[in-house]
Coordinates of C-alpha atoms and ligand atoms in Angstrom, one line a residue:
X1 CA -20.6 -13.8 -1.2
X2 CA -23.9 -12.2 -1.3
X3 CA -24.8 -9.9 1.2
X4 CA -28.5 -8.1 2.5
X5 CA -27.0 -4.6 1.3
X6 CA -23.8 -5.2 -0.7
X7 CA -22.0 -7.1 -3.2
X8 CA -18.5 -9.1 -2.8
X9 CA -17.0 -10.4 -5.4
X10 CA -13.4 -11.7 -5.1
X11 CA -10.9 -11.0 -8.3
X12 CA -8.3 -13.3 -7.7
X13 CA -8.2 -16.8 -5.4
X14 CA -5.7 -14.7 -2.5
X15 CA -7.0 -11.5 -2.3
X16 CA -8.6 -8.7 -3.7
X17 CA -12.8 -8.0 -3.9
X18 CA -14.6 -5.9 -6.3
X19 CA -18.2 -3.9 -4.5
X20 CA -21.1 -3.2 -5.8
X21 CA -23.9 -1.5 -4.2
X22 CA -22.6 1.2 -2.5
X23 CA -22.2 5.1 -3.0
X24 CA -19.4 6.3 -1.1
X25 CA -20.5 10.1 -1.7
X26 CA -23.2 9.4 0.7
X27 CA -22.3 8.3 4.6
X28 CA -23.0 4.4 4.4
X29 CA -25.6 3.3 7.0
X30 CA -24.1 1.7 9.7
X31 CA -25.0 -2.0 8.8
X32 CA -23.7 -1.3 5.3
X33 CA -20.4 0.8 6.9
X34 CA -20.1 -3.2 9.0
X35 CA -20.3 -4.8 5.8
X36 CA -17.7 -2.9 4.2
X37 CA -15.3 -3.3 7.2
X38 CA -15.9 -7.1 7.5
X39 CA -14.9 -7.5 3.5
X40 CA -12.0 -5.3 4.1
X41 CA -10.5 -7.8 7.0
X42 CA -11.7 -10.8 4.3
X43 CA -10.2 -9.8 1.2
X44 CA -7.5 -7.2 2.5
X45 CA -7.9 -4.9 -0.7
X46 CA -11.5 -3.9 -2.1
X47 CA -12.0 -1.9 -5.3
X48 CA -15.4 0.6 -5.5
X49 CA -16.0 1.0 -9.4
X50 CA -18.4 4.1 -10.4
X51 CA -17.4 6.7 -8.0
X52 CA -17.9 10.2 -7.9
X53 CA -16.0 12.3 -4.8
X54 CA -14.9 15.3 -4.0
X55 CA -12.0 15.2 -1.5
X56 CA -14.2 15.8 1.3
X57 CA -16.1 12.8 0.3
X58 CA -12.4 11.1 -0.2
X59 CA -12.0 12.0 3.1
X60 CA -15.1 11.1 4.5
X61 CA -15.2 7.3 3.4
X62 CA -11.6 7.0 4.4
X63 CA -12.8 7.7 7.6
X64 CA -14.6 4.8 7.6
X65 CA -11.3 2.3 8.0
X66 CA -10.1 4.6 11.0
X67 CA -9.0 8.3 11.4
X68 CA -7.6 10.2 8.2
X69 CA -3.7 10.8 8.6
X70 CA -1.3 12.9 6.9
X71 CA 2.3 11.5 5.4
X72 CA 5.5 12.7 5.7
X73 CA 7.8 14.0 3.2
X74 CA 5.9 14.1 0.2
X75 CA 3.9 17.8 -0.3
X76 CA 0.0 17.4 -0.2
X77 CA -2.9 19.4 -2.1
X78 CA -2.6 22.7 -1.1
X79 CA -6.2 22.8 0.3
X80 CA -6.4 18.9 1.4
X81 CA -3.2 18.4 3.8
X82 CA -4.8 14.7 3.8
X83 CA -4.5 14.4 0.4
X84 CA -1.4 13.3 -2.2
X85 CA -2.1 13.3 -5.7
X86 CA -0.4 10.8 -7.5
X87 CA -0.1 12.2 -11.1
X88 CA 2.6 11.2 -13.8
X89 CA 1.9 13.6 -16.9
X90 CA 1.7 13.0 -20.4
X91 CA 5.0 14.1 -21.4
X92 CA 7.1 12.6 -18.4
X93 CA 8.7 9.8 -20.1
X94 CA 11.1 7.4 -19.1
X95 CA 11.0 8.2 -15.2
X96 CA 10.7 6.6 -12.3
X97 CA 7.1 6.1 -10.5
X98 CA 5.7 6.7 -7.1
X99 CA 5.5 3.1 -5.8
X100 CA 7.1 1.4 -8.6
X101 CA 8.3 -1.4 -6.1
X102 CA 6.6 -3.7 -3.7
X103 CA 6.1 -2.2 -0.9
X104 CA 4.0 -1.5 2.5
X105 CA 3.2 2.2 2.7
X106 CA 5.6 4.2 4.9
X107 CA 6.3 1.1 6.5
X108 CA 9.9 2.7 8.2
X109 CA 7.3 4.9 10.7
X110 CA 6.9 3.6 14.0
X111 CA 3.4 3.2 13.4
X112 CA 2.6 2.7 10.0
X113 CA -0.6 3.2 8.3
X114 CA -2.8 0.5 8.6
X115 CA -4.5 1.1 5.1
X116 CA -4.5 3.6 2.4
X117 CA -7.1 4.5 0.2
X118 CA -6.7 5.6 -3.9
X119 CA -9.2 7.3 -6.2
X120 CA -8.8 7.4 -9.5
X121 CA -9.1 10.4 -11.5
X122 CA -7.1 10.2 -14.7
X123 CA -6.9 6.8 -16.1
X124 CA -4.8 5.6 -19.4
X125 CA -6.4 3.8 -22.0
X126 CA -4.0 0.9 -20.7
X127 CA -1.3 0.4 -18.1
X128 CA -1.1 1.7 -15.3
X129 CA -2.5 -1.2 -13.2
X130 CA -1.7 -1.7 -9.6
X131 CA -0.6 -5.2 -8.2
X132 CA -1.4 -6.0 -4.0
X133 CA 0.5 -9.2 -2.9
X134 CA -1.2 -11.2 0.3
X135 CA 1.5 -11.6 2.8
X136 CA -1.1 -13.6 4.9
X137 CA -0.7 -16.3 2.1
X138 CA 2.8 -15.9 1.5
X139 CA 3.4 -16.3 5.5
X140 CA 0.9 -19.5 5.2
X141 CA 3.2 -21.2 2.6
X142 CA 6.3 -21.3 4.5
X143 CA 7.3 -24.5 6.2
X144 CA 6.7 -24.6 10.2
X145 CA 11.0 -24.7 10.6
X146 CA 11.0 -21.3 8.5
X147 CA 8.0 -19.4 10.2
X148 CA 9.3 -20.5 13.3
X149 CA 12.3 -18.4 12.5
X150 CA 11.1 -15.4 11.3
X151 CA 8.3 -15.1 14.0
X152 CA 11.2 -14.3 16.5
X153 CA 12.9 -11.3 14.6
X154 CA 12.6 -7.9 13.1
X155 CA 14.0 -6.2 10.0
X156 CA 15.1 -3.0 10.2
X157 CA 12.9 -0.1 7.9
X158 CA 14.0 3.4 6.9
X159 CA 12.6 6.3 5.0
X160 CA 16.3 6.2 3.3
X161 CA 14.4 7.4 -0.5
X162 CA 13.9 10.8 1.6
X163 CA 17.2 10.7 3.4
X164 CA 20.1 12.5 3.5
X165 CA 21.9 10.3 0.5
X166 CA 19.2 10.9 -1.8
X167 CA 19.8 14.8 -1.8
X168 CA 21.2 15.2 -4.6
X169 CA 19.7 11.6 -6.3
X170 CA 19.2 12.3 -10.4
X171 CA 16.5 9.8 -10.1
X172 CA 13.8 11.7 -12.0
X173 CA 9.6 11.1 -10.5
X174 CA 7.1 13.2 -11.9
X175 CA 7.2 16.8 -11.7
X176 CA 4.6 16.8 -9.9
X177 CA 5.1 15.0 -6.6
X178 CA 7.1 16.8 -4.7
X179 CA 9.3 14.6 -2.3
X180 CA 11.4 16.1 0.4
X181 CA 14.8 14.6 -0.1
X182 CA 17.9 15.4 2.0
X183 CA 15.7 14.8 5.9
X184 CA 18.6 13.0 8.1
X185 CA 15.9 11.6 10.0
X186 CA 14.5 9.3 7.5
X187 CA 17.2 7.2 7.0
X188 CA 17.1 6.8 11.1
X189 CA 16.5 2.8 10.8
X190 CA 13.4 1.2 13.1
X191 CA 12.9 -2.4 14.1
X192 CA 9.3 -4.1 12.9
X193 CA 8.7 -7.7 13.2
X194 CA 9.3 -9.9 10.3
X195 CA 5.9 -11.6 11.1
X196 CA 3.3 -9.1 12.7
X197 CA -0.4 -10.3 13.8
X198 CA -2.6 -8.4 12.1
X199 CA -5.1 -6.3 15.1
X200 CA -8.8 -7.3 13.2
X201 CA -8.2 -10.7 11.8
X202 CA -5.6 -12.2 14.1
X203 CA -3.7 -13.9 11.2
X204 CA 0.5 -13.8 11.0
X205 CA 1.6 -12.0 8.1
X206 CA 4.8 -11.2 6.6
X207 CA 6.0 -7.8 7.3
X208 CA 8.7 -6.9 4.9
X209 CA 9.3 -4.9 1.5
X210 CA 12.1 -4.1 -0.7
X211 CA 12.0 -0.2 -1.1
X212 CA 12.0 0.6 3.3
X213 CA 13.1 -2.7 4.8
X214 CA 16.7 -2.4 5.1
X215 CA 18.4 -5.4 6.7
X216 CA 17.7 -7.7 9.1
X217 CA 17.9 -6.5 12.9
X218 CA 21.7 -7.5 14.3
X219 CA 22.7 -8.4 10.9
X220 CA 24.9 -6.9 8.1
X221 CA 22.8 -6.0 4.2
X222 CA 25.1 -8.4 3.4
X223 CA 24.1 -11.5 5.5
X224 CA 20.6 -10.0 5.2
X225 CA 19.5 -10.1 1.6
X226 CA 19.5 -13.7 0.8
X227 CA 17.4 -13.9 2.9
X228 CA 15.0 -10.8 2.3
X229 CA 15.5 -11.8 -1.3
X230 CA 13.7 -15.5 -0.9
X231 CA 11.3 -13.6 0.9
X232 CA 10.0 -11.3 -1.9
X233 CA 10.2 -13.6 -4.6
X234 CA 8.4 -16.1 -2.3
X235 CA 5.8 -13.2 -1.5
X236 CA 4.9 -11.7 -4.7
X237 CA 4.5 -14.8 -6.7
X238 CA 1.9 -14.6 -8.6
X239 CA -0.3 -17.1 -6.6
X240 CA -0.6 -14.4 -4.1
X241 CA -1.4 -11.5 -6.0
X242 CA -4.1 -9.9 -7.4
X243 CA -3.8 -6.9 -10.5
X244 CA -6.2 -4.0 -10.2
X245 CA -7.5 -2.4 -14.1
X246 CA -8.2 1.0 -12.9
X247 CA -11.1 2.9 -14.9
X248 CA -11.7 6.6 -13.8
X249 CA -14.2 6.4 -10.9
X250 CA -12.4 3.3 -9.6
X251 CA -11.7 3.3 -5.5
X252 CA -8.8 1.3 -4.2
X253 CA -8.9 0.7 -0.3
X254 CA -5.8 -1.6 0.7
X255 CA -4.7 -3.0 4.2
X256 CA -1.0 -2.2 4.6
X257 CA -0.3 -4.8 7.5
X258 CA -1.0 -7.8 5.7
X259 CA -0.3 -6.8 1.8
X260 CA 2.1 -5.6 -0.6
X261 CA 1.9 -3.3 -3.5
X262 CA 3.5 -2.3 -6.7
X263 CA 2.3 0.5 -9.2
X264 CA 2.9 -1.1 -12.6
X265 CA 5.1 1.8 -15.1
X266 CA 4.0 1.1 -18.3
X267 CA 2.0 3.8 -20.0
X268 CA 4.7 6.5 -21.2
X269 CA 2.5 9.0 -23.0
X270 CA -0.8 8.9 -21.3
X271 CA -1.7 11.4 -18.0
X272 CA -2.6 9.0 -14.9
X273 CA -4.6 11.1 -11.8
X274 CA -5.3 10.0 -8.1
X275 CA -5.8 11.1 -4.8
X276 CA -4.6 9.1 -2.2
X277 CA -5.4 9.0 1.3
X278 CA -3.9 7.1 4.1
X279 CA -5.6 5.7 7.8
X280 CA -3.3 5.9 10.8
X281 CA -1.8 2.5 11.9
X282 CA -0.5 1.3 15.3
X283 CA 2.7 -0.2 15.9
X284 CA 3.4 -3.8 14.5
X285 CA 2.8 -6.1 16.7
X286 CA 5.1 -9.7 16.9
X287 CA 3.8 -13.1 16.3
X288 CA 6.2 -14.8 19.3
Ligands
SIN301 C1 1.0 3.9 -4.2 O1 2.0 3.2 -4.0 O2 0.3 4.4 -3.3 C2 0.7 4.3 -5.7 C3 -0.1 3.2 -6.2 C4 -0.5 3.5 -7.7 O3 -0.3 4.6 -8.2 O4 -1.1 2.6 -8.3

């Protein structure tokens, strides 16, 4: 798609867009700013290569996608309360990573984030890719009997990593994220619908993840996850996802309401840096 100011260029046939032509330093005009937010309800993910930003400027271009928010339980930069830095060091081998599942950020909250935005910093000579899944698609491919059914119920989501179970959890992240484990009120379980309409585009997606989605609402795990399982394979196969090569410079902006993401955990041995940032979200709203 070529545009007056800006570049488009999707990476993969469901989602994903690479953009050229912008500096996101600088405040984008406002015809540019429309461009950007147009591709971003297109293409749900867009990727910035070339960047240069201080977190202020971080800051600044998040703002651009709605107002900056801060996340619970995981300890900013001391200076930039808006800011987490997702770092795995050198050394730390053999450990778990900060969203090394599929999932929808902090999608347990009443009102989510609506999208989330990642600089990178640090890169490894190889690995350390990030995968976004498009749960437009993967709602789209489902027989009419199927959607029909999951338009009229919710899942239940928690925050249960952070909860009171996971106090005294040996499972090892990098030393430096520092999650609050052991908060009683993150394993509180909230209702979202299976099937939310996303506010910009007006499509259906599918609204569910394996790390915070814990059952389904008025059923047991049990009777629950055949069912969530067919819905993650169905929604991360590979049809629907694109794989982002992060280079240092490199700007991730995602929509958490209509995708799915996974940090790949593959580069034992190298230092991987980025600042994230996340935009507030409203509640999910149902497709019946
Ligand atoms: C995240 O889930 O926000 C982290 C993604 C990544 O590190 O690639």
């Amino acid at each position: 798609m070529r545009n007056s100011r800006i570049d488009v260029s999707p990476i993969a046939g469901s989602l994903g867009a690479e953009v050229s032509g912008v500096d996101l330093s600088k405040p984008l005009a406002d015809a540019a700013a429309d461009e950007v937010r147009a591709a971003f309800v297109e293409h749900q993910v867009l990727f910035f290569h070339d960047q240069r930003l201080t977190p202020e400027q971080q800051i600044a271009f998040s703002g651009l996608f709605g107002p900056v928010t801060q996340v619970p339980y995981i300890k900013p930069l001391d200076d930039y309360p808006e800011i987490v830095a997702v770092l795995k060091e050198a050394d730390e081998n053999k450990i778990a990573t900060f969203g090394g599942d599929w999932h929808s950020d902090f999608s347990y909250l009443e009102e989510p984030p609506a999208a989330s935005v990642l600089y990178g910093l640090e890169i490894p000579a190889f690995g350390g890719d990030t995968l976004w899944a498009d749960m437009y698609a993967a709602f789209e491919a489902l027989s009419p009997g199927m959607q029909r059914k999951l338009e009229r119920i919710n899942a239940m989501h928690s925050g249960h990593v952070y909860g009171a179970a996971m106090q005294d959890t040996d499972l090892r992240l990098s030393r430096s994220i520092e999650i609050s484990r052991g908060n009683a009120e993150a394993d509180v379980e909230r209702p979202h619908p299976v099937v939310r309409v996303h506010p910009d585009s007006g499509r259906k997606a599918l609204f569910v993840n394996p790390i915070y989605t814990t059952r389904l609402e008025n059923m047991t795990k049990a009777e629950s996850r055949p069912i969530l399982r067919f819905l993650y394979d169905h929604c991360t196969r590979p049809e629907f996802t694109c794989r982002f090569r992060w280079r240092p410079g490199d700007v991730a902006v995602w929509d958490n309401r209509c995708t799915l993401h996974y940090a790949v955990n593959d580069y034992d041995g190298s230092r991987r840096l980025l600042h994230r940032t996340a935009i507030a979200g409203d509640r999910p709203i149902a497709a019946a």
